mmCIF file of C-alpha atoms in Angstrom:
data_model
loop_
_atom_site.group_PDB
_atom_site.id
_atom_site.type_symbol
_atom_site.label_atom_id
_atom_site.label_comp_id
_atom_site.label_asym_id
_atom_site.label_seq_id
_atom_site.Cartn_x
_atom_site.Cartn_y
_atom_site.Cartn_z
ATOM 1 C CA SER L 1 -155.060 165.100 -24.878
ATOM 2 C CA LEU L 2 -154.886 168.448 -26.820
ATOM 3 C CA SER L 3 -157.223 171.196 -25.381
ATOM 4 C CA SER L 4 -159.172 173.444 -27.848
ATOM 5 C CA SER L 5 -156.925 176.253 -27.144
ATOM 6 C CA SER L 6 -153.967 174.750 -28.049
ATOM 7 C CA ARG L 7 -155.353 172.874 -31.069
ATOM 8 C CA SER L 8 -156.608 175.071 -34.074
ATOM 9 C CA TYR L 9 -158.648 172.271 -35.976
ATOM 10 C CA ILE L 10 -161.651 170.731 -35.239
ATOM 11 C CA PRO L 11 -161.411 167.139 -33.725
ATOM 12 C CA ASP L 12 -163.371 164.316 -35.115
ATOM 13 C CA THR L 13 -165.547 163.906 -32.061
ATOM 14 C CA VAL L 14 -166.807 167.301 -32.408
ATOM 15 C CA VAL L 15 -167.307 167.364 -36.202
ATOM 16 C CA THR L 16 -169.291 164.086 -35.784
ATOM 17 C CA ALA L 17 -171.360 165.764 -32.837
ATOM 18 C CA LEU L 18 -171.863 169.006 -34.491
ATOM 19 C CA SER L 19 -173.019 167.244 -37.869
ATOM 20 C CA GLU L 20 -175.751 165.405 -36.187
ATOM 21 C CA ARG L 21 -177.252 168.781 -34.932
ATOM 22 C CA LEU L 22 -176.443 171.149 -38.318
ATOM 23 C CA GLU L 23 -180.168 170.357 -39.174
ATOM 24 C CA GLU L 24 -181.412 173.131 -36.565
ATOM 25 C CA LEU L 25 -179.636 175.886 -38.345
ATOM 26 C CA SER L 26 -181.327 177.392 -41.327
ATOM 27 C CA GLU L 27 -180.362 176.111 -44.845
ATOM 28 C CA THR L 28 -178.113 179.189 -45.539
ATOM 29 C CA ASP L 29 -176.200 178.938 -42.289
ATOM 30 C CA ARG L 30 -175.732 174.750 -43.293
ATOM 31 C CA LEU L 31 -174.811 175.839 -46.666
ATOM 32 C CA VAL L 32 -172.234 178.375 -45.215
ATOM 33 C CA PHE L 33 -170.586 175.687 -42.889
ATOM 34 C CA GLU L 34 -170.476 173.285 -45.781
ATOM 35 C CA ILE L 35 -168.409 175.721 -47.874
ATOM 36 C CA PHE L 36 -165.846 176.584 -45.093
ATOM 37 C CA SER L 37 -165.410 172.800 -44.401
ATOM 38 C CA GLU L 38 -165.296 171.786 -48.088
ATOM 39 C CA THR L 39 -162.993 174.681 -49.418
ATOM 40 C CA GLY L 40 -161.101 176.156 -46.392
ATOM 41 C CA MET L 41 -162.056 179.577 -47.538
ATOM 42 C CA ARG L 42 -161.608 182.394 -44.976
ATOM 43 C CA ALA L 43 -164.517 184.252 -43.755
ATOM 44 C CA LYS L 44 -164.395 187.371 -46.085
ATOM 45 C CA GLU L 45 -164.098 185.249 -49.037
ATOM 46 C CA VAL L 46 -167.226 183.146 -48.505
ATOM 47 C CA ALA L 47 -169.230 186.452 -47.500
ATOM 48 C CA PHE L 48 -168.369 188.135 -50.657
ATOM 49 C CA LEU L 49 -169.115 185.115 -53.233
ATOM 50 C CA GLU L 50 -170.547 186.497 -56.193
ATOM 51 C CA THR L 51 -173.302 185.589 -58.528
ATOM 52 C CA ASP L 52 -170.856 184.104 -61.089
ATOM 53 C CA CYS L 53 -168.752 182.103 -58.446
ATOM 54 C CA LEU L 54 -169.253 178.860 -60.100
ATOM 55 C CA GLU L 55 -167.550 177.676 -63.316
ATOM 56 C CA LYS L 56 -167.138 174.529 -65.346
ATOM 57 C CA ALA L 57 -163.723 173.218 -64.930
ATOM 58 C CA ARG L 58 -161.979 172.733 -68.423
ATOM 59 C CA TYR L 59 -161.412 169.260 -69.705
ATOM 60 C CA GLU L 60 -163.160 167.739 -67.050
ATOM 61 C CA ASP L 61 -166.887 167.384 -66.073
ATOM 62 C CA ARG L 62 -166.289 169.087 -62.519
ATOM 63 C CA VAL L 63 -167.242 172.362 -60.905
ATOM 64 C CA ARG L 64 -165.022 175.021 -59.531
ATOM 65 C CA LEU L 65 -165.698 177.951 -57.167
ATOM 66 C CA LYS L 66 -164.363 180.976 -57.832
ATOM 67 C CA TYR L 67 -163.678 183.664 -55.314
ATOM 68 C CA ILE L 68 -161.411 186.794 -54.512
ATOM 69 C CA PRO L 69 -158.463 185.765 -51.777
ATOM 70 C CA TYR L 70 -158.553 189.158 -50.223
ATOM 71 C CA LYS L 71 -155.344 188.297 -48.032
ATOM 72 C CA THR L 72 -153.175 187.864 -50.973
ATOM 73 C CA LEU L 73 -154.899 190.400 -53.485
ATOM 74 C CA LYS L 74 -152.193 192.993 -53.493
ATOM 75 C CA ALA L 75 -149.592 190.424 -53.982
ATOM 76 C CA ARG L 76 -151.685 188.670 -56.736
ATOM 77 C CA ARG L 77 -151.688 192.135 -58.360
ATOM 78 C CA ARG L 78 -147.991 192.666 -58.116
ATOM 79 C CA ASN L 79 -147.483 189.347 -59.669
ATOM 80 C CA GLY L 80 -149.978 190.237 -62.567
ATOM 81 C CA LEU L 81 -152.256 187.299 -61.478
ATOM 82 C CA SER L 82 -155.853 187.109 -61.526
ATOM 83 C CA GLU L 83 -157.701 188.742 -58.667
ATOM 84 C CA TYR L 84 -159.859 185.456 -58.639
ATOM 85 C CA HIS L 85 -158.853 182.059 -57.384
ATOM 86 C CA SER L 86 -160.679 178.886 -58.038
ATOM 87 C CA VAL L 87 -161.233 175.621 -56.196
ATOM 88 C CA TYR L 88 -163.097 172.216 -56.918
ATOM 89 C CA ILE L 89 -166.029 171.597 -55.267
ATOM 90 C CA SER L 90 -168.156 168.658 -55.182
ATOM 91 C CA ALA L 91 -171.437 168.381 -57.408
ATOM 92 C CA GLU L 92 -173.840 168.451 -54.410
ATOM 93 C CA LEU L 93 -172.052 171.615 -53.023
ATOM 94 C CA ALA L 94 -172.555 173.144 -56.146
ATOM 95 C CA LYS L 95 -176.117 172.369 -56.512
ATOM 96 C CA LYS L 96 -176.928 173.999 -53.140
ATOM 97 C CA ILE L 97 -174.936 177.002 -54.178
ATOM 98 C CA ARG L 98 -176.908 177.622 -57.456
ATOM 99 C CA LYS L 99 -180.107 177.275 -55.182
ATOM 100 C CA GLN L 100 -178.653 180.186 -53.135
ATOM 101 C CA ILE L 101 -178.019 182.323 -56.168
ATOM 102 C CA ALA L 102 -181.492 181.688 -57.609
ATOM 103 C CA THR L 103 -182.811 182.569 -53.921
ATOM 104 C CA SER L 104 -180.966 185.860 -53.892
ATOM 105 C CA GLU L 105 -181.633 187.056 -57.300
ATOM 106 C CA ASP L 106 -184.387 189.566 -56.732
ATOM 107 C CA LEU L 107 -182.466 190.980 -53.756
ATOM 108 C CA ARG L 108 -179.367 191.502 -56.057
ATOM 109 C CA LYS L 109 -181.329 192.956 -58.824
ATOM 110 C CA GLU L 110 -183.401 195.195 -56.694
ATOM 111 C CA HIS L 111 -179.929 196.669 -54.818
ATOM 112 C CA GLY L 112 -177.826 196.387 -57.673
ATOM 113 C CA LEU L 113 -175.590 193.931 -55.790
ATOM 114 C CA LEU L 114 -173.413 190.654 -56.979
ATOM 115 C CA TYR L 115 -173.035 188.908 -53.807
ATOM 116 C CA ILE L 116 -175.005 185.674 -53.165
ATOM 117 C CA PHE L 117 -175.637 185.900 -49.573
ATOM 118 C CA LEU L 118 -177.959 188.668 -49.159
ATOM 119 C CA HIS L 119 -181.228 188.666 -46.884
ATOM 120 C CA GLN L 120 -183.459 191.620 -45.825
ATOM 121 C CA HIS L 121 -186.025 191.139 -42.933
ATOM 122 C CA LYS L 122 -189.159 193.316 -43.319
ATOM 123 C CA GLY L 123 -188.560 197.004 -42.436
ATOM 124 C CA TYR L 124 -184.742 196.549 -42.528
ATOM 125 C CA LYS L 125 -182.113 197.379 -45.139
ATOM 126 C CA VAL L 126 -180.685 194.491 -47.017
ATOM 127 C CA SER L 127 -177.718 192.779 -45.465
ATOM 128 C CA MET L 128 -174.870 190.617 -46.441
ATOM 129 C CA LEU L 129 -173.671 187.519 -44.480
ATOM 130 C CA ASN L 130 -172.452 188.363 -40.963
ATOM 131 C CA VAL L 131 -169.954 185.776 -40.218
ATOM 132 C CA GLU L 132 -169.874 186.615 -36.486
ATOM 133 C CA TYR L 133 -173.319 186.042 -36.172
ATOM 134 C CA PHE L 134 -173.101 182.697 -37.953
ATOM 135 C CA ILE L 135 -170.186 181.733 -35.605
ATOM 136 C CA LYS L 136 -172.225 182.706 -32.688
ATOM 137 C CA LYS L 137 -175.066 180.374 -33.873
ATOM 138 C CA ILE L 138 -172.580 177.536 -34.306
ATOM 139 C CA ASN L 139 -171.342 178.050 -30.896
ATOM 140 C CA ASP L 140 -174.790 178.294 -29.582
ATOM 141 C CA LEU L 141 -175.422 174.930 -30.722
ATOM 142 C CA ILE L 142 -172.428 173.633 -29.220
ATOM 143 C CA CYS L 143 -173.380 174.934 -25.930
ATOM 144 C CA LYS L 144 -176.923 173.488 -26.200
ATOM 145 C CA TYR L 145 -176.051 170.074 -26.674
ATOM 146 C CA HIS L 146 -172.508 170.335 -24.605
ATOM 147 C CA ILE L 147 -170.272 169.284 -27.455
ATOM 148 C CA CYS L 148 -166.837 168.984 -26.186
ATOM 149 C CA ASP L 149 -163.188 167.732 -27.279
ATOM 150 C CA ASP L 150 -161.666 164.675 -26.185
ATOM 151 C CA SER L 151 -160.576 166.146 -22.915
ATOM 152 C CA GLY L 152 -164.301 166.958 -22.005
ATOM 153 C CA GLN L 153 -163.609 170.587 -22.557
ATOM 154 C CA PRO L 154 -166.642 172.718 -24.260
ATOM 155 C CA TRP L 155 -165.415 173.533 -27.952
ATOM 156 C CA ASN L 156 -165.321 177.139 -28.947
ATOM 157 C CA PHE L 157 -165.688 177.427 -32.810
ATOM 158 C CA THR L 158 -164.365 179.691 -35.369
ATOM 159 C CA SER L 159 -164.154 179.574 -39.103
ATOM 160 C CA ARG L 160 -160.599 179.657 -39.210
ATOM 161 C CA GLN L 161 -160.647 176.235 -37.643
ATOM 162 C CA CYS L 162 -162.287 174.595 -40.877
ATOM 163 C CA ARG L 163 -159.248 175.867 -42.937
ATOM 164 C CA LYS L 164 -156.961 173.894 -40.737
ATOM 165 C CA THR L 165 -159.000 170.806 -40.249
ATOM 166 C CA LEU L 166 -159.135 170.789 -44.228
ATOM 167 C CA VAL L 167 -155.483 171.082 -43.947
ATOM 168 C CA VAL L 168 -155.073 168.341 -41.563
ATOM 169 C CA ASN L 169 -157.322 165.822 -43.539
ATOM 170 C CA MET L 170 -155.523 166.568 -46.955
ATOM 171 C CA ILE L 171 -152.271 165.792 -45.302
ATOM 172 C CA GLU L 172 -153.270 162.710 -43.634
ATOM 173 C CA ASN L 173 -154.595 161.727 -47.019
ATOM 174 C CA GLY L 174 -151.187 162.231 -48.569
ATOM 175 C CA ALA L 175 -151.648 165.654 -50.170
ATOM 176 C CA THR L 176 -148.475 167.267 -51.819
ATOM 177 C CA ALA L 177 -147.147 170.768 -50.920
ATOM 178 C CA ALA L 178 -148.282 172.009 -54.258
ATOM 179 C CA GLU L 179 -151.816 170.894 -53.992
ATOM 180 C CA LEU L 180 -152.120 172.348 -50.524
ATOM 181 C CA VAL L 181 -150.729 175.547 -51.887
ATOM 182 C CA TYR L 182 -153.377 175.581 -54.589
ATOM 183 C CA GLN L 183 -156.330 174.681 -52.435
ATOM 184 C CA LEU L 184 -155.584 177.369 -49.811
ATOM 185 C CA GLY L 185 -154.657 179.722 -52.693
ATOM 186 C CA HIS L 186 -151.228 180.561 -51.358
ATOM 187 C CA LEU L 187 -148.358 182.184 -53.685
ATOM 188 C CA ASN L 188 -145.929 180.251 -52.138
ATOM 189 C CA GLN L 189 -144.978 177.088 -49.835
ATOM 190 C CA SER L 190 -143.625 178.802 -46.852
ATOM 191 C CA THR L 191 -147.130 179.072 -45.182
ATOM 192 C CA VAL L 192 -148.051 175.490 -46.210
ATOM 193 C CA MET L 193 -144.551 174.112 -44.876
ATOM 194 C CA GLN L 194 -145.438 175.333 -41.550
ATOM 195 C CA TYR L 195 -148.610 173.457 -41.806
ATOM 196 C CA TYR L 196 -146.994 170.387 -42.376
ATOM 197 C CA ALA L 197 -144.772 171.095 -39.322
ATOM 198 C CA GLU L 198 -147.633 172.015 -37.131
ATOM 199 C CA VAL L 199 -149.674 168.859 -38.163
ATOM 200 C CA LYS L 200 -146.668 166.617 -37.660
ATOM 201 C CA SER L 201 -146.287 167.985 -34.152
ATOM 202 C CA ILE L 202 -150.142 167.683 -33.443
ATOM 203 C CA LYS L 203 -150.312 163.947 -34.630
ATOM 204 C CA LEU L 204 -147.214 163.192 -32.585
ATOM 205 C CA ALA L 205 -148.806 164.704 -29.406
ATOM 206 C CA GLU L 206 -151.840 162.592 -30.077
ATOM 207 C CA LEU L 207 -150.213 159.546 -30.813
ATOM 208 C CA ASN L 208 -148.108 159.807 -27.607
ATOM 209 C CA SER L 209 -151.162 160.429 -25.563
ATOM 210 C CA GLU L 210 -152.899 157.524 -27.161
ATOM 211 C CA PHE L 211 -149.775 155.369 -26.299
ATOM 212 C CA PHE L 212 -149.499 156.106 -22.664
ATOM 213 C CA LYS L 213 -153.282 155.656 -22.159
ATOM 214 C CA ALA L 214 -153.046 152.116 -23.628
ATOM 215 C CA GLN L 215 -150.217 151.670 -21.384
ATOM 216 C CA PHE L 216 -151.868 152.981 -18.548
ATOM 217 C CA ASP L 217 -154.944 150.631 -19.089
ATOM 218 C CA LEU L 218 -152.809 147.605 -19.851
ATOM 219 C CA LEU L 219 -150.892 148.199 -16.540
ATOM 220 C CA LEU L 220 -153.660 148.994 -14.033
ATOM 221 C CA SER L 221 -156.848 146.978 -14.435
ATOM 222 C CA LYS L 222 -160.535 148.149 -13.446
ATOM 223 C CA GLU L 223 -160.144 146.428 -10.193
ATOM 224 C CA GLN L 224 -156.950 147.859 -9.291
ATOM 225 C CA LEU L 225 -158.574 151.355 -10.066
ATOM 226 C CA ILE L 226 -161.684 151.006 -7.856
ATOM 227 C CA GLY L 227 -159.700 152.085 -4.950
ATOM 228 C CA PHE L 228 -158.625 155.485 -6.563
ATOM 229 C CA SER L 229 -160.371 158.626 -6.798
ATOM 230 C CA GLU L 230 -160.959 160.360 -10.456
#
């Protein structure tokens, strides 16, 4: 099977095991993980979410999350596009973000800041979301519970993996290239087509792995394997 070093999305086994342990994280860290997972946003985009980030979708009783796609910001300006991009999110996630907005209100007013992920420890300056520290806390959780991939290798989490995982799930559920372009905030389909090719390659490798394992189990019974070492 593919190792974590050669695979940039999170396998289901890791997602499931991690989900069972997220309650040990703070409410803010759980929210950050959920935003990464549901939207595929980049680290800086999440860290710099602003107080007016939630907006009601036109003609629909749904919510959109508005953010600045910093990686394509210059290109958006050159093309006369808005600096903000928005994606649909679940009502449950929107509710949690509203709570975070309310929680950070006093700090925002005190320091004249717009960002919703603010915190301040006694005796220290106000701080924004430290994504590297958040990633460390996720990996500490993985280490504590020995969360491994299918090959038994300890998983090493990065926030970018959430973006690729979302892409894999969307493609598996029949998403079009146009839908992926919109969800990821891209300006053209070139990168999305690379994702399609990558996911196809990954899935083919996994299918081959499963096929050969099934054939191996079929040809060799447990009794026949007793005489062999691992």
